[in-house]
DNA sequence: TTGTTTATGTCATTTATGTGTCAGCTTTGA
DNA sequence: TCAAAGCTGACACATAAATGACATAAACAA
C-alpha cells in the first residue's frame, strides 16, 4: 500500500521534527524541507499529496513557494504563520492556500486540519471496503461481513486479514506478517502469528480456508 | 431533502471558490457571483436561503446590492469587508445585514457564522428530528424520546449521541469524538469521552447497547 | 451576594478482553 | 515411520474500558 506523502516545509528544526513525528504516528509518509528552495525540490521530486508550508523561511518564503507550485499543481496546502498576521492570511488565500494554521498550534490541531483537508480534496486515506470471495472487509466499521452477517474483529485479526487481502495469492512469511502487523521492534514469539490466524480462521468459518498454509514458508490468501 | 441554497457574492475568484468549496463540504448548495449585478440576478433567480456578500465589488457594491434585496426580501445576509472598517459595519447594519465577517477570515469561522445565522433565522440547518431504532432525537429540545418517554440530555451527551447517529456503524475514535464534541483545542483528559458515554448509556437504558465499544479503536453506534 | 443544583472533568479501582506463551497434539511429506 | 512444521486449547498477563466517587465549574434561584 502506497502511503500518503506529506511535505513539511518549516525552517525551525525542532518544530519540523515534531510535526514529522506526529505525521508518522498517524500513518502518513512525511518528509521535511528546511527552506523554500528545498521545499520546491522535494515537491518536484516526490509529488506529495499534501504540503504544510511555513510562511517565513530562508531563501524563498512560503508565498513564493506556493505561487510557483500553483502554476502547475493543485495539491492541498496548509500554511503556517507565526503570528496572527491578517495580511498573511489574505495573501495566503489569494495565492491559493487551502487552509491556515496560526502558530503556536497544537500538533493535534494540525493533524485534524490535515485530515479534513485530505478528505475535502478527495485524497483517499485508504481503501475502506474490500470485497473478496463473498466476504467484505470494511475498515470504517472494523468488521467483516460474510453472508450478510457482521463479524467483529480485533485489532490484530483485522490487520492481518487486511494485509492478506491486499496481497492475495502472495505467500507471506511469518516474519513479514510480524513486521507488518506487530512492527519491526516486536520481540516476542513468532508463534503469535499462528495463534492469531487460528482465531481469525475460526471467526471466518468456512471462509477460513481462504487463508492457506504454505508449509515451510508461511501463509497465503486465496479464494 | 432540498438543500439549503447559499449565494456567495465575492469578486476575488480564489476566495469565492474556497468559500464555495467549504459550503459544499458542509452540505450546502452554494453558487457564486463575481460582481454586484450578477449577485442580484442570481438572488432573483434562485431565491437563496442565505447570502454572503462582499462589500467591495465591481459594478455594484455590497451595500447597494443589499439595499435592493431588502426592498422585497428578508433573507439572512452576512457581509464581508476587507478591513476592520467600523463605518462599513455601521452602514451594513443600517442597510440590513444580519452579520459581519472581517477579512481575512478562516473559512471555518465563516461556516460557524452561517450556521448560527441560519439557525437564528429559523432556516432548518439539518433535520432536527432523528428517528433511529425506536429512539428519537430532538435537537430543538435537547432531548431524546424512547418508548414515548422523554429523557433530557446534557450538552455533551446530546452532541455525542447526535454525532453517533449521524455516523452510524462507523467506528469513531476517542480522538474524533473529542475533536468533534469538545473541539480540537481541548487539552484535558481523553477519558472524559468514556465518562460521558457511560452517562449517556445509562440514560438510554437498554438502548445503551446501541453504543458499542470497539476495543483499541473507539466506539460505534449500531442498532 | 449566597446557597443550591446541575453539568462536567478527574482519578483510582474494578472489570473485561485481547493478546502472548506454552505444552501437547496433529498433520505433512520425505 | 519419523522428524519437522503447524494447529490447538488452556492459561497468564497486560492493557483497555467501565465504573463509582469526588472535585470543580457553571447555571440558577432566592
CSV table of C-alpha atoms (C1' of nucleotides) in Angstrom, one decimal:
chain,number,residue,atom,x,y,z
A,1,UNK,CA,0.0,0.0,0.0
A,2,UNK,CA,1.4,3.3,-1.0
A,3,UNK,CA,1.3,5.8,1.9
A,4,UNK,CA,0.1,9.3,1.7
A,5,UNK,CA,3.0,11.6,1.2
A,6,UNK,CA,3.2,14.9,3.1
A,7,UNK,CA,5.8,17.6,2.7
A,8,UNK,CA,6.6,19.7,5.7
A,9,UNK,CA,8.4,22.9,4.8
A,10,UNK,CA,9.5,24.6,8.1
A,11,UNK,CA,12.8,26.1,8.9
A,12,UNK,CA,12.7,25.6,12.7
A,13,UNK,CA,14.2,22.1,13.1
A,14,UNK,CA,12.5,21.5,16.3
A,15,UNK,CA,9.0,22.2,15.1
A,16,UNK,CA,9.5,20.3,11.9
A,17,UNK,CA,10.6,17.2,13.6
A,18,UNK,CA,7.7,17.3,16.0
A,19,UNK,CA,5.3,17.6,13.1
A,20,UNK,CA,7.0,14.8,11.2
A,21,UNK,CA,6.8,12.6,14.3
A,22,UNK,CA,3.1,13.2,14.6
A,23,UNK,CA,2.6,12.5,10.9
A,24,UNK,CA,4.4,9.3,11.2
A,25,UNK,CA,2.3,8.3,14.1
A,26,UNK,CA,-0.8,9.0,12.1
A,27,UNK,CA,0.5,6.7,9.4
A,28,UNK,CA,1.5,9.3,6.9
A,29,UNK,CA,4.7,9.3,4.9
A,30,UNK,CA,6.1,12.7,5.9
A,31,UNK,CA,9.4,14.4,4.8
A,32,UNK,CA,10.8,17.7,5.7
A,33,UNK,CA,12.3,20.7,4.0
A,34,UNK,CA,14.3,23.4,5.9
A,35,UNK,CA,13.9,26.2,3.4
A,36,UNK,CA,11.9,27.3,0.4
A,37,UNK,CA,14.1,26.0,-2.3
A,38,UNK,CA,14.4,22.6,-0.7
A,39,UNK,CA,10.7,22.6,-0.4
A,40,UNK,CA,10.3,23.2,-4.2
A,41,UNK,CA,12.9,20.5,-4.9
A,42,UNK,CA,11.1,18.0,-2.8
A,43,UNK,CA,7.8,18.9,-4.2
A,44,UNK,CA,9.0,18.3,-7.7
A,45,UNK,CA,10.7,15.1,-6.8
A,46,UNK,CA,8.1,13.5,-4.6
A,47,UNK,CA,4.8,14.9,-5.7
A,48,UNK,CA,3.3,14.9,-2.3
A,49,UNK,CA,-0.4,14.6,-1.6
A,50,UNK,CA,-0.4,17.5,0.8
A,51,UNK,CA,2.0,20.3,1.8
A,52,UNK,CA,2.5,22.0,5.1
A,53,UNK,CA,4.1,25.3,4.3
A,54,UNK,CA,5.6,27.8,6.8
A,55,UNK,CA,5.4,31.4,5.6
A,56,UNK,CA,8.7,32.7,6.9
A,57,UNK,CA,11.6,30.6,5.6
A,58,UNK,CA,15.1,31.3,4.3
A,59,UNK,CA,15.8,31.6,0.6
A,60,UNK,CA,12.2,31.7,-0.5
A,61,UNK,CA,9.2,32.4,1.7
A,62,UNK,CA,6.1,30.3,1.7
A,63,UNK,CA,4.1,32.6,-0.6
A,64,UNK,CA,6.7,32.4,-3.3
A,65,UNK,CA,6.9,28.7,-3.0
A,66,UNK,CA,3.2,28.3,-3.1
A,67,UNK,CA,2.9,30.6,-6.1
A,68,UNK,CA,5.4,28.5,-8.0
A,69,UNK,CA,3.7,25.3,-7.0
A,70,UNK,CA,0.3,26.6,-8.0
A,71,UNK,CA,1.4,27.2,-11.6
A,72,UNK,CA,1.2,23.5,-12.2
A,73,UNK,CA,-0.1,21.7,-9.2
A,74,UNK,CA,-3.3,21.9,-7.2
A,75,UNK,CA,-2.1,19.9,-4.3
A,76,UNK,CA,-3.7,20.8,-1.0
A,77,UNK,CA,-1.6,23.3,1.0
A,78,UNK,CA,-1.9,24.3,4.7
A,79,UNK,CA,0.1,27.5,5.6
A,80,UNK,CA,1.7,28.1,8.9
A,81,UNK,CA,2.1,31.7,10.1
A,82,UNK,CA,4.0,32.9,13.1
A,83,UNK,CA,1.6,35.5,14.4
A,84,UNK,CA,-2.0,36.3,13.7
A,85,UNK,CA,-1.0,38.4,10.7
A,86,UNK,CA,-4.1,39.2,9.0
A,87,UNK,CA,-2.4,40.3,5.8
A,88,UNK,CA,-0.5,37.0,5.6
A,89,UNK,CA,-3.8,35.3,5.7
A,90,UNK,CA,-5.3,37.3,2.9
A,91,UNK,CA,-2.1,36.8,0.8
A,92,UNK,CA,-2.1,33.2,1.5
A,93,UNK,CA,-5.7,32.6,0.4
A,94,UNK,CA,-5.0,34.7,-2.7
A,95,UNK,CA,-2.0,32.7,-3.7
A,96,UNK,CA,-4.1,29.5,-3.2
A,97,UNK,CA,-3.6,28.1,0.3
A,98,UNK,CA,-6.4,25.8,1.3
A,99,UNK,CA,-6.2,26.3,5.0
A,100,UNK,CA,-4.3,28.3,7.6
A,101,UNK,CA,-2.9,27.4,10.9
A,102,UNK,CA,-1.5,30.1,13.2
A,103,UNK,CA,1.4,29.4,15.4
A,104,UNK,CA,1.6,28.3,18.1
A,105,UNK,CA,-0.7,25.4,17.3
A,106,UNK,CA,-1.1,22.0,18.9
A,107,UNK,CA,0.1,19.2,16.7
A,108,UNK,CA,-3.2,17.6,17.1
A,109,UNK,CA,-5.0,20.6,15.7
A,110,UNK,CA,-2.7,20.4,12.7
A,111,UNK,CA,-3.5,16.7,12.2
A,112,UNK,CA,-7.2,17.4,12.3
A,113,UNK,CA,-6.8,20.1,9.7
A,114,UNK,CA,-4.7,17.8,7.5
A,115,UNK,CA,-7.2,15.0,7.8
A,116,UNK,CA,-10.1,17.3,7.0
A,117,UNK,CA,-8.2,18.8,4.0
A,118,UNK,CA,-7.3,15.5,2.6
A,119,UNK,CA,-10.8,14.4,2.8
A,120,UNK,CA,-12.1,17.5,1.2
A,121,UNK,CA,-9.6,17.2,-1.6
A,122,UNK,CA,-10.6,13.6,-2.3
A,123,UNK,CA,-7.3,12.1,-1.4
A,124,UNK,CA,-8.3,8.6,-0.4
A,125,UNK,CA,-6.9,7.8,3.0
A,126,UNK,CA,-7.2,4.1,2.4
A,127,UNK,CA,-9.4,1.7,0.7
A,128,UNK,CA,-12.2,1.3,3.2
A,129,UNK,CA,-14.1,-1.5,1.6
A,130,UNK,CA,-12.7,-4.7,0.2
A,131,UNK,CA,-14.8,-7.3,-1.4
A,132,UNK,CA,-13.3,-10.7,-1.9
A,133,UNK,CA,-14.7,-14.1,-2.4
A,134,UNK,CA,-18.1,-13.3,-0.9
A,135,UNK,CA,-16.6,-11.6,2.0
A,136,UNK,CA,-16.3,-8.0,2.7
A,137,UNK,CA,-13.8,-6.2,4.9
A,138,UNK,CA,-14.9,-2.8,6.0
A,139,UNK,CA,-12.2,-0.7,7.7
A,140,UNK,CA,-14.5,2.2,8.7
A,141,UNK,CA,-16.6,-0.3,10.6
A,142,UNK,CA,-13.8,-2.5,11.6
A,143,UNK,CA,-15.6,-5.6,10.8
A,144,UNK,CA,-16.1,-8.2,8.1
A,145,UNK,CA,-19.3,-9.3,6.6
A,146,UNK,CA,-19.8,-12.9,5.5
A,147,UNK,CA,-23.2,-13.9,4.1
A,148,UNK,CA,-24.8,-10.7,5.4
A,149,UNK,CA,-23.5,-11.5,8.8
A,150,UNK,CA,-21.3,-9.0,10.5
A,151,UNK,CA,-18.4,-10.3,12.4
A,152,UNK,CA,-16.3,-8.0,14.5
A,153,UNK,CA,-12.6,-8.4,14.5
A,154,UNK,CA,-9.9,-7.5,17.0
A,155,UNK,CA,-7.0,-5.2,16.0
A,156,UNK,CA,-4.6,-7.9,15.1
A,157,UNK,CA,-7.1,-10.0,13.4
A,158,UNK,CA,-8.3,-7.1,11.3
A,159,UNK,CA,-4.8,-6.0,10.4
A,160,UNK,CA,-3.7,-9.5,9.4
A,161,UNK,CA,-6.8,-10.1,7.3
A,162,UNK,CA,-6.4,-6.7,5.7
A,163,UNK,CA,-2.8,-7.5,4.9
A,164,UNK,CA,-3.8,-10.8,3.3
A,165,UNK,CA,-6.5,-9.3,1.2
A,166,UNK,CA,-4.2,-6.6,-0.1
A,167,UNK,CA,-1.7,-9.2,-1.0
A,168,UNK,CA,-3.7,-12.0,-2.3
A,169,UNK,CA,-2.1,-15.1,-3.7
A,170,UNK,CA,1.3,-14.0,-2.4
A,171,UNK,CA,2.9,-16.2,0.2
A,172,UNK,CA,3.6,-14.1,3.3
A,173,UNK,CA,6.1,-15.4,5.7
A,174,UNK,CA,5.5,-15.2,9.5
A,175,UNK,CA,8.3,-12.7,9.6
A,176,UNK,CA,6.6,-10.4,7.0
A,177,UNK,CA,3.3,-10.6,8.9
A,178,UNK,CA,5.1,-9.9,12.2
A,179,UNK,CA,6.8,-6.9,10.8
A,180,UNK,CA,3.7,-5.5,9.2
A,181,UNK,CA,1.2,-6.1,12.0
A,182,UNK,CA,3.3,-6.2,15.1
A,183,UNK,CA,6.0,-3.8,14.0
A,184,UNK,CA,9.7,-4.3,13.4
A,185,UNK,CA,10.5,-3.9,17.1
A,186,UNK,CA,8.4,-6.8,18.3
A,187,UNK,CA,10.5,-9.0,20.4
A,188,UNK,CA,8.1,-11.8,21.3
A,189,UNK,CA,7.5,-15.3,20.0
A,190,UNK,CA,6.9,-15.7,16.3
A,191,UNK,CA,4.1,-18.2,17.0
A,192,UNK,CA,1.7,-15.4,17.8
A,193,UNK,CA,1.0,-15.3,14.2
A,194,UNK,CA,-0.1,-18.9,14.2
A,195,UNK,CA,-2.4,-18.2,17.2
A,196,UNK,CA,-3.9,-15.1,15.7
A,197,UNK,CA,-4.5,-16.8,12.4
A,198,UNK,CA,-6.1,-19.7,14.2
A,199,UNK,CA,-8.5,-17.3,15.9
A,200,UNK,CA,-9.2,-15.5,12.6
A,201,UNK,CA,-9.9,-18.7,10.8
A,202,UNK,CA,-12.3,-19.7,13.4
A,203,UNK,CA,-14.2,-16.4,13.1
A,204,UNK,CA,-14.3,-16.7,9.3
A,205,UNK,CA,-16.0,-20.1,9.5
A,206,UNK,CA,-15.7,-22.0,6.2
A,207,UNK,CA,-14.2,-19.0,4.6
A,208,UNK,CA,-11.3,-19.6,6.9
A,209,UNK,CA,-10.0,-21.9,4.2
A,210,UNK,CA,-9.1,-18.8,2.2
A,211,UNK,CA,-6.1,-18.5,4.5
A,212,UNK,CA,-4.0,-21.3,3.3
A,213,UNK,CA,-0.9,-22.7,5.0
A,214,UNK,CA,2.2,-22.9,2.9
A,215,UNK,CA,4.3,-25.4,4.7
A,216,UNK,CA,7.8,-24.2,5.4
A,217,UNK,CA,7.0,-20.8,4.1
A,218,UNK,CA,4.1,-19.0,5.6
A,219,UNK,CA,0.5,-18.3,4.6
A,220,UNK,CA,-1.3,-17.1,1.6
A,221,UNK,CA,-4.8,-15.8,0.9
A,222,UNK,CA,-6.7,-17.3,-2.0
A,223,UNK,CA,-10.3,-18.0,-2.8
B,1,UNK,CA,-34.1,16.6,1.1
B,2,UNK,CA,-33.9,20.0,-0.6
B,3,UNK,CA,-30.5,21.6,0.0
B,4,UNK,CA,-30.0,24.9,1.6
B,5,UNK,CA,-29.1,27.4,-1.1
B,6,UNK,CA,-26.4,30.0,-0.4
B,7,UNK,CA,-25.3,32.7,-2.7
B,8,UNK,CA,-21.7,33.9,-2.4
B,9,UNK,CA,-21.1,37.3,-4.0
B,10,UNK,CA,-17.3,37.9,-4.0
B,11,UNK,CA,-15.2,39.3,-6.8
B,12,UNK,CA,-11.9,37.6,-5.8
B,13,UNK,CA,-12.2,34.3,-7.7
B,14,UNK,CA,-9.9,32.4,-5.4
B,15,UNK,CA,-11.7,33.4,-2.2
B,16,UNK,CA,-15.1,32.7,-3.7
B,17,UNK,CA,-14.0,29.3,-4.8
B,18,UNK,CA,-12.6,28.5,-1.4
B,19,UNK,CA,-15.9,29.5,0.3
B,20,UNK,CA,-17.9,27.5,-2.2
B,21,UNK,CA,-15.8,24.5,-1.6
B,22,UNK,CA,-16.3,24.8,2.1
B,23,UNK,CA,-20.0,25.2,1.7
B,24,UNK,CA,-20.2,22.2,-0.4
B,25,UNK,CA,-18.3,20.2,2.2
B,26,UNK,CA,-20.8,21.3,4.8
B,27,UNK,CA,-23.6,20.1,2.6
B,28,UNK,CA,-25.0,23.4,1.4
B,29,UNK,CA,-25.9,24.1,-2.1
B,30,UNK,CA,-23.7,27.1,-2.9
B,31,UNK,CA,-23.3,29.2,-6.0
B,32,UNK,CA,-21.1,32.2,-6.7
B,33,UNK,CA,-21.4,35.7,-8.2
B,34,UNK,CA,-18.4,37.7,-9.3
B,35,UNK,CA,-20.0,41.2,-9.1
B,36,UNK,CA,-23.0,43.0,-7.7
B,37,UNK,CA,-25.2,42.8,-10.7
B,38,UNK,CA,-24.6,39.1,-11.1
B,39,UNK,CA,-25.4,38.7,-7.4
B,40,UNK,CA,-28.8,40.4,-7.9
B,41,UNK,CA,-29.6,38.3,-10.9
B,42,UNK,CA,-28.8,35.1,-9.0
B,43,UNK,CA,-30.7,36.3,-6.0
B,44,UNK,CA,-33.8,36.8,-8.1
B,45,UNK,CA,-33.4,33.6,-10.0
B,46,UNK,CA,-32.5,31.2,-7.1
B,47,UNK,CA,-34.1,32.8,-4.1
B,48,UNK,CA,-31.3,31.6,-1.8
B,49,UNK,CA,-31.7,30.9,1.9
B,50,UNK,CA,-28.7,32.9,2.8
B,51,UNK,CA,-26.3,35.4,1.1
B,52,UNK,CA,-22.6,36.0,1.7
B,53,UNK,CA,-22.0,39.5,0.3
B,54,UNK,CA,-18.6,41.2,-0.2
B,55,UNK,CA,-18.7,44.9,0.3
B,56,UNK,CA,-16.3,45.9,-2.4
B,57,UNK,CA,-17.3,44.5,-5.8
B,58,UNK,CA,-17.3,45.8,-9.4
B,59,UNK,CA,-20.5,47.3,-10.9
B,60,UNK,CA,-22.4,47.5,-7.7
B,61,UNK,CA,-21.0,47.3,-4.2
B,62,UNK,CA,-22.4,45.2,-1.4
B,63,UNK,CA,-24.4,47.9,0.2
B,64,UNK,CA,-26.3,48.8,-3.0
B,65,UNK,CA,-27.0,45.1,-3.6
B,66,UNK,CA,-28.3,44.6,-0.1
B,67,UNK,CA,-30.4,47.7,-0.2
B,68,UNK,CA,-32.1,46.4,-3.3
B,69,UNK,CA,-32.6,43.0,-1.9
B,70,UNK,CA,-34.1,44.3,1.3
B,71,UNK,CA,-36.9,46.1,-0.5
B,72,UNK,CA,-38.6,42.8,-1.0
B,73,UNK,CA,-36.6,40.0,0.7
B,74,UNK,CA,-35.7,39.4,4.3
B,75,UNK,CA,-33.1,36.7,3.5
B,76,UNK,CA,-30.3,36.5,6.1
B,77,UNK,CA,-27.2,38.2,4.8
B,78,UNK,CA,-23.6,38.1,6.0
B,79,UNK,CA,-21.3,40.9,4.8
B,80,UNK,CA,-17.6,40.6,4.1
B,81,UNK,CA,-15.4,43.6,4.5
B,82,UNK,CA,-11.7,43.8,3.7
B,83,UNK,CA,-10.6,45.7,6.7
B,84,UNK,CA,-11.9,46.4,10.1
B,85,UNK,CA,-13.8,49.4,8.9
B,86,UNK,CA,-16.2,50.4,11.5
B,87,UNK,CA,-18.1,52.6,9.2
B,88,UNK,CA,-18.7,49.8,6.8
B,89,UNK,CA,-20.1,47.9,9.7
B,90,UNK,CA,-22.5,50.6,10.7
B,91,UNK,CA,-23.6,51.2,7.2
B,92,UNK,CA,-24.0,47.5,6.7
B,93,UNK,CA,-26.3,47.0,9.7
B,94,UNK,CA,-28.3,50.1,8.7
B,95,UNK,CA,-29.0,48.6,5.3
B,96,UNK,CA,-30.0,45.4,6.9
B,97,UNK,CA,-27.1,43.0,7.2
B,98,UNK,CA,-27.5,40.3,9.7
B,99,UNK,CA,-23.9,39.6,10.4
B,100,UNK,CA,-20.5,40.8,9.6
B,101,UNK,CA,-17.2,39.0,8.9
B,102,UNK,CA,-14.0,40.8,8.6
B,103,UNK,CA,-11.4,39.7,6.1
B,104,UNK,CA,-9.3,37.8,6.4
B,105,UNK,CA,-11.3,35.1,7.9
B,106,UNK,CA,-10.9,31.4,8.1
B,107,UNK,CA,-13.4,29.5,6.1
B,108,UNK,CA,-14.2,27.7,9.2
B,109,UNK,CA,-15.2,30.9,11.0
B,110,UNK,CA,-17.5,31.8,8.2
B,111,UNK,CA,-19.1,28.4,8.3
B,112,UNK,CA,-19.8,28.8,12.0
B,113,UNK,CA,-21.4,32.2,11.4
B,114,UNK,CA,-23.5,30.9,8.6
B,115,UNK,CA,-24.8,28.0,10.7
B,116,UNK,CA,-25.6,30.4,13.6
B,117,UNK,CA,-27.4,32.8,11.3
B,118,UNK,CA,-29.4,30.1,9.7
B,119,UNK,CA,-30.5,28.8,13.0
B,120,UNK,CA,-31.3,32.3,14.2
B,121,UNK,CA,-33.4,32.9,11.1
B,122,UNK,CA,-35.3,29.7,11.5
B,123,UNK,CA,-33.9,28.0,8.4
B,124,UNK,CA,-33.5,24.4,9.4
B,125,UNK,CA,-29.8,23.6,9.2
B,126,UNK,CA,-30.4,19.9,9.2
B,127,UNK,CA,-33.3,17.6,10.1
B,128,UNK,CA,-33.9,18.5,13.7
B,129,UNK,CA,-35.5,15.2,14.5
B,130,UNK,CA,-33.8,11.9,14.0
B,131,UNK,CA,-35.6,8.7,14.3
B,132,UNK,CA,-33.4,5.6,14.8
B,133,UNK,CA,-34.1,2.2,16.2
B,134,UNK,CA,-37.1,3.2,18.1
B,135,UNK,CA,-35.4,6.2,19.5
B,136,UNK,CA,-36.0,9.8,18.6
B,137,UNK,CA,-33.5,12.6,19.0
B,138,UNK,CA,-34.9,16.1,19.1
B,139,UNK,CA,-32.4,18.8,18.7
B,140,UNK,CA,-34.7,21.7,19.4
B,141,UNK,CA,-35.4,20.4,22.9
B,142,UNK,CA,-32.2,18.7,23.5
B,143,UNK,CA,-33.8,15.5,24.5
B,144,UNK,CA,-34.4,12.0,23.3
B,145,UNK,CA,-37.6,10.0,23.3
B,146,UNK,CA,-37.6,6.3,24.0
B,147,UNK,CA,-40.9,4.5,24.3
B,148,UNK,CA,-42.8,7.7,24.5
B,149,UNK,CA,-40.7,8.8,27.4
B,150,UNK,CA,-38.7,12.0,27.2
B,151,UNK,CA,-35.3,11.9,28.5
B,152,UNK,CA,-33.4,15.2,28.7
B,153,UNK,CA,-29.7,15.2,27.8
B,154,UNK,CA,-26.9,17.5,28.7
B,155,UNK,CA,-25.0,19.3,26.0
B,156,UNK,CA,-22.1,16.9,25.7
B,157,UNK,CA,-24.4,13.9,25.9
B,158,UNK,CA,-26.6,15.3,23.2
B,159,UNK,CA,-23.7,16.1,20.9
B,160,UNK,CA,-22.1,12.8,21.2
B,161,UNK,CA,-25.3,10.9,20.5
B,162,UNK,CA,-26.0,13.2,17.6
B,163,UNK,CA,-22.5,12.6,16.2
B,164,UNK,CA,-23.1,8.8,16.6
B,165,UNK,CA,-26.4,8.8,14.9
B,166,UNK,CA,-25.1,10.8,12.0
B,167,UNK,CA,-22.3,8.4,11.6
B,168,UNK,CA,-23.9,5.1,12.3
B,169,UNK,CA,-21.9,1.9,12.0
B,170,UNK,CA,-18.7,3.9,11.7
B,171,UNK,CA,-16.1,3.4,14.3
B,172,UNK,CA,-15.3,6.7,15.9
B,173,UNK,CA,-12.1,7.0,17.9
B,174,UNK,CA,-12.0,8.9,21.2
B,175,UNK,CA,-9.9,11.5,19.4
B,176,UNK,CA,-12.5,12.0,16.7
B,177,UNK,CA,-15.2,12.4,19.3
B,178,UNK,CA,-13.1,14.7,21.3
B,179,UNK,CA,-12.3,16.9,18.3
B,180,UNK,CA,-15.9,17.0,17.3
B,181,UNK,CA,-17.6,17.5,20.6
B,182,UNK,CA,-15.0,19.2,22.7
B,183,UNK,CA,-13.1,20.9,20.0
B,184,UNK,CA,-9.6,20.2,18.8
B,185,UNK,CA,-8.1,22.6,21.2
B,186,UNK,CA,-9.3,20.6,24.2
B,187,UNK,CA,-6.4,19.8,26.4
B,188,UNK,CA,-7.9,17.7,29.1
B,189,UNK,CA,-8.1,14.0,29.7
B,190,UNK,CA,-9.3,11.8,26.8
B,191,UNK,CA,-11.2,9.7,29.3
B,192,UNK,CA,-13.9,12.3,29.5
B,193,UNK,CA,-15.3,10.5,26.5
B,194,UNK,CA,-15.6,7.3,28.4
B,195,UNK,CA,-17.3,9.0,31.3
B,196,UNK,CA,-19.8,10.9,29.1
B,197,UNK,CA,-20.6,7.8,27.2
B,198,UNK,CA,-21.1,5.9,30.5
B,199,UNK,CA,-23.7,8.5,31.5
B,200,UNK,CA,-25.3,8.5,28.1
B,201,UNK,CA,-25.6,4.8,28.1
B,202,UNK,CA,-27.2,4.8,31.5
B,203,UNK,CA,-29.8,7.4,30.3
B,204,UNK,CA,-30.5,5.3,27.2
B,205,UNK,CA,-31.3,2.2,29.3
B,206,UNK,CA,-31.3,-0.9,27.2
B,207,UNK,CA,-30.9,1.2,24.1
B,208,UNK,CA,-27.5,2.0,25.5
B,209,UNK,CA,-26.3,-1.2,23.9
B,210,UNK,CA,-26.5,0.6,20.6
B,211,UNK,CA,-23.3,2.4,21.5
B,212,UNK,CA,-20.8,-0.4,21.1
B,213,UNK,CA,-17.3,-0.5,22.3
B,214,UNK,CA,-14.6,-1.3,19.8
B,215,UNK,CA,-11.7,-2.2,21.8
B,216,UNK,CA,-8.5,-0.5,20.9
B,217,UNK,CA,-10.3,1.8,18.5
B,218,UNK,CA,-13.2,3.6,20.0
B,219,UNK,CA,-17.0,3.3,19.8
B,220,UNK,CA,-19.6,2.8,17.1
B,221,UNK,CA,-23.4,3.2,17.0
B,222,UNK,CA,-25.5,0.4,15.7
B,223,UNK,CA,-28.9,-0.9,16.2
C,1,DT,C1',-24.3,38.4,47.0
C,2,DT,C1',-25.2,33.4,48.8
C,3,DG,C1',-26.6,28.9,48.5
C,4,DT,C1',-28.3,25.1,45.6
C,5,DT,C1',-28.5,22.4,41.8
C,6,DT,C1',-26.7,20.6,37.7
C,7,DA,C1',-23.1,19.6,34.4
C,8,DT,C1',-18.7,18.3,33.6
C,9,DG,C1',-14.0,16.7,34.5
C,10,DT,C1',-10.5,13.8,37.1
C,11,DC,C1',-9.0,9.9,39.2
C,12,DA,C1',-8.4,5.4,41.4
C,13,DT,C1',-10.4,1.0,41.3
C,14,DT,C1',-12.6,-2.8,39.3
C,15,DT,C1',-13.8,-5.4,35.4
C,16,DA,C1',-13.3,-7.2,30.8
C,17,DT,C1',-10.9,-8.8,27.0
C,18,DG,C1',-7.3,-9.1,23.6
C,19,DT,C1',-3.0,-11.0,23.2
C,20,DG,C1',1.2,-13.9,24.1
C,21,DT,C1',3.1,-18.2,25.8
C,22,DC,C1',3.4,-22.9,26.0
C,23,DA,C1',2.9,-27.8,26.0
C,24,DG,C1',0.9,-31.4,23.8
C,25,DC,C1',-1.4,-33.0,19.7
C,26,DT,C1',-2.0,-33.4,14.6
C,27,DT,C1',-0.6,-33.1,10.0
C,28,DT,C1',2.7,-33.4,6.4
C,29,DG,C1',6.0,-35.2,3.3
C,30,DA,C1',10.5,-37.5,2.7
D,1,DT,C1',7.7,-44.2,10.3
D,2,DC,C1',9.6,-40.3,12.0
D,3,DA,C1',11.0,-35.6,12.3
D,4,DA,C1',9.7,-31.1,11.4
D,5,DA,C1',6.2,-27.9,10.9
D,6,DG,C1',1.8,-26.4,12.1
D,7,DC,C1',-2.5,-26.4,15.0
D,8,DT,C1',-4.9,-26.1,19.2
D,9,DG,C1',-6.7,-25.3,23.8
D,10,DA,C1',-5.5,-23.6,28.2
D,11,DC,C1',-3.7,-20.4,30.9
D,12,DA,C1',-1.5,-15.9,32.4
D,13,DC,C1',-0.9,-11.4,31.8
D,14,DA,C1',-1.0,-6.7,30.2
D,15,DT,C1',-3.8,-3.3,28.6
D,16,DA,C1',-8.1,-1.0,27.7
D,17,DA,C1',-12.6,0.2,29.2
D,18,DA,C1',-16.3,0.7,32.8
D,19,DT,C1',-17.4,2.4,37.0
D,20,DG,C1',-18.1,5.0,41.3
D,21,DA,C1',-16.7,8.7,44.0
D,22,DC,C1',-15.2,13.0,44.3
D,23,DA,C1',-13.8,17.8,42.7
D,24,DT,C1',-14.8,21.9,40.1
D,25,DA,C1',-17.3,24.8,37.3
D,26,DA,C1',-21.4,26.7,35.5
D,27,DA,C1',-26.2,27.9,35.9
D,28,DC,C1',-29.7,29.3,38.5
D,29,DA,C1',-32.7,30.9,42.2
D,30,DA,C1',-33.6,33.3,46.4
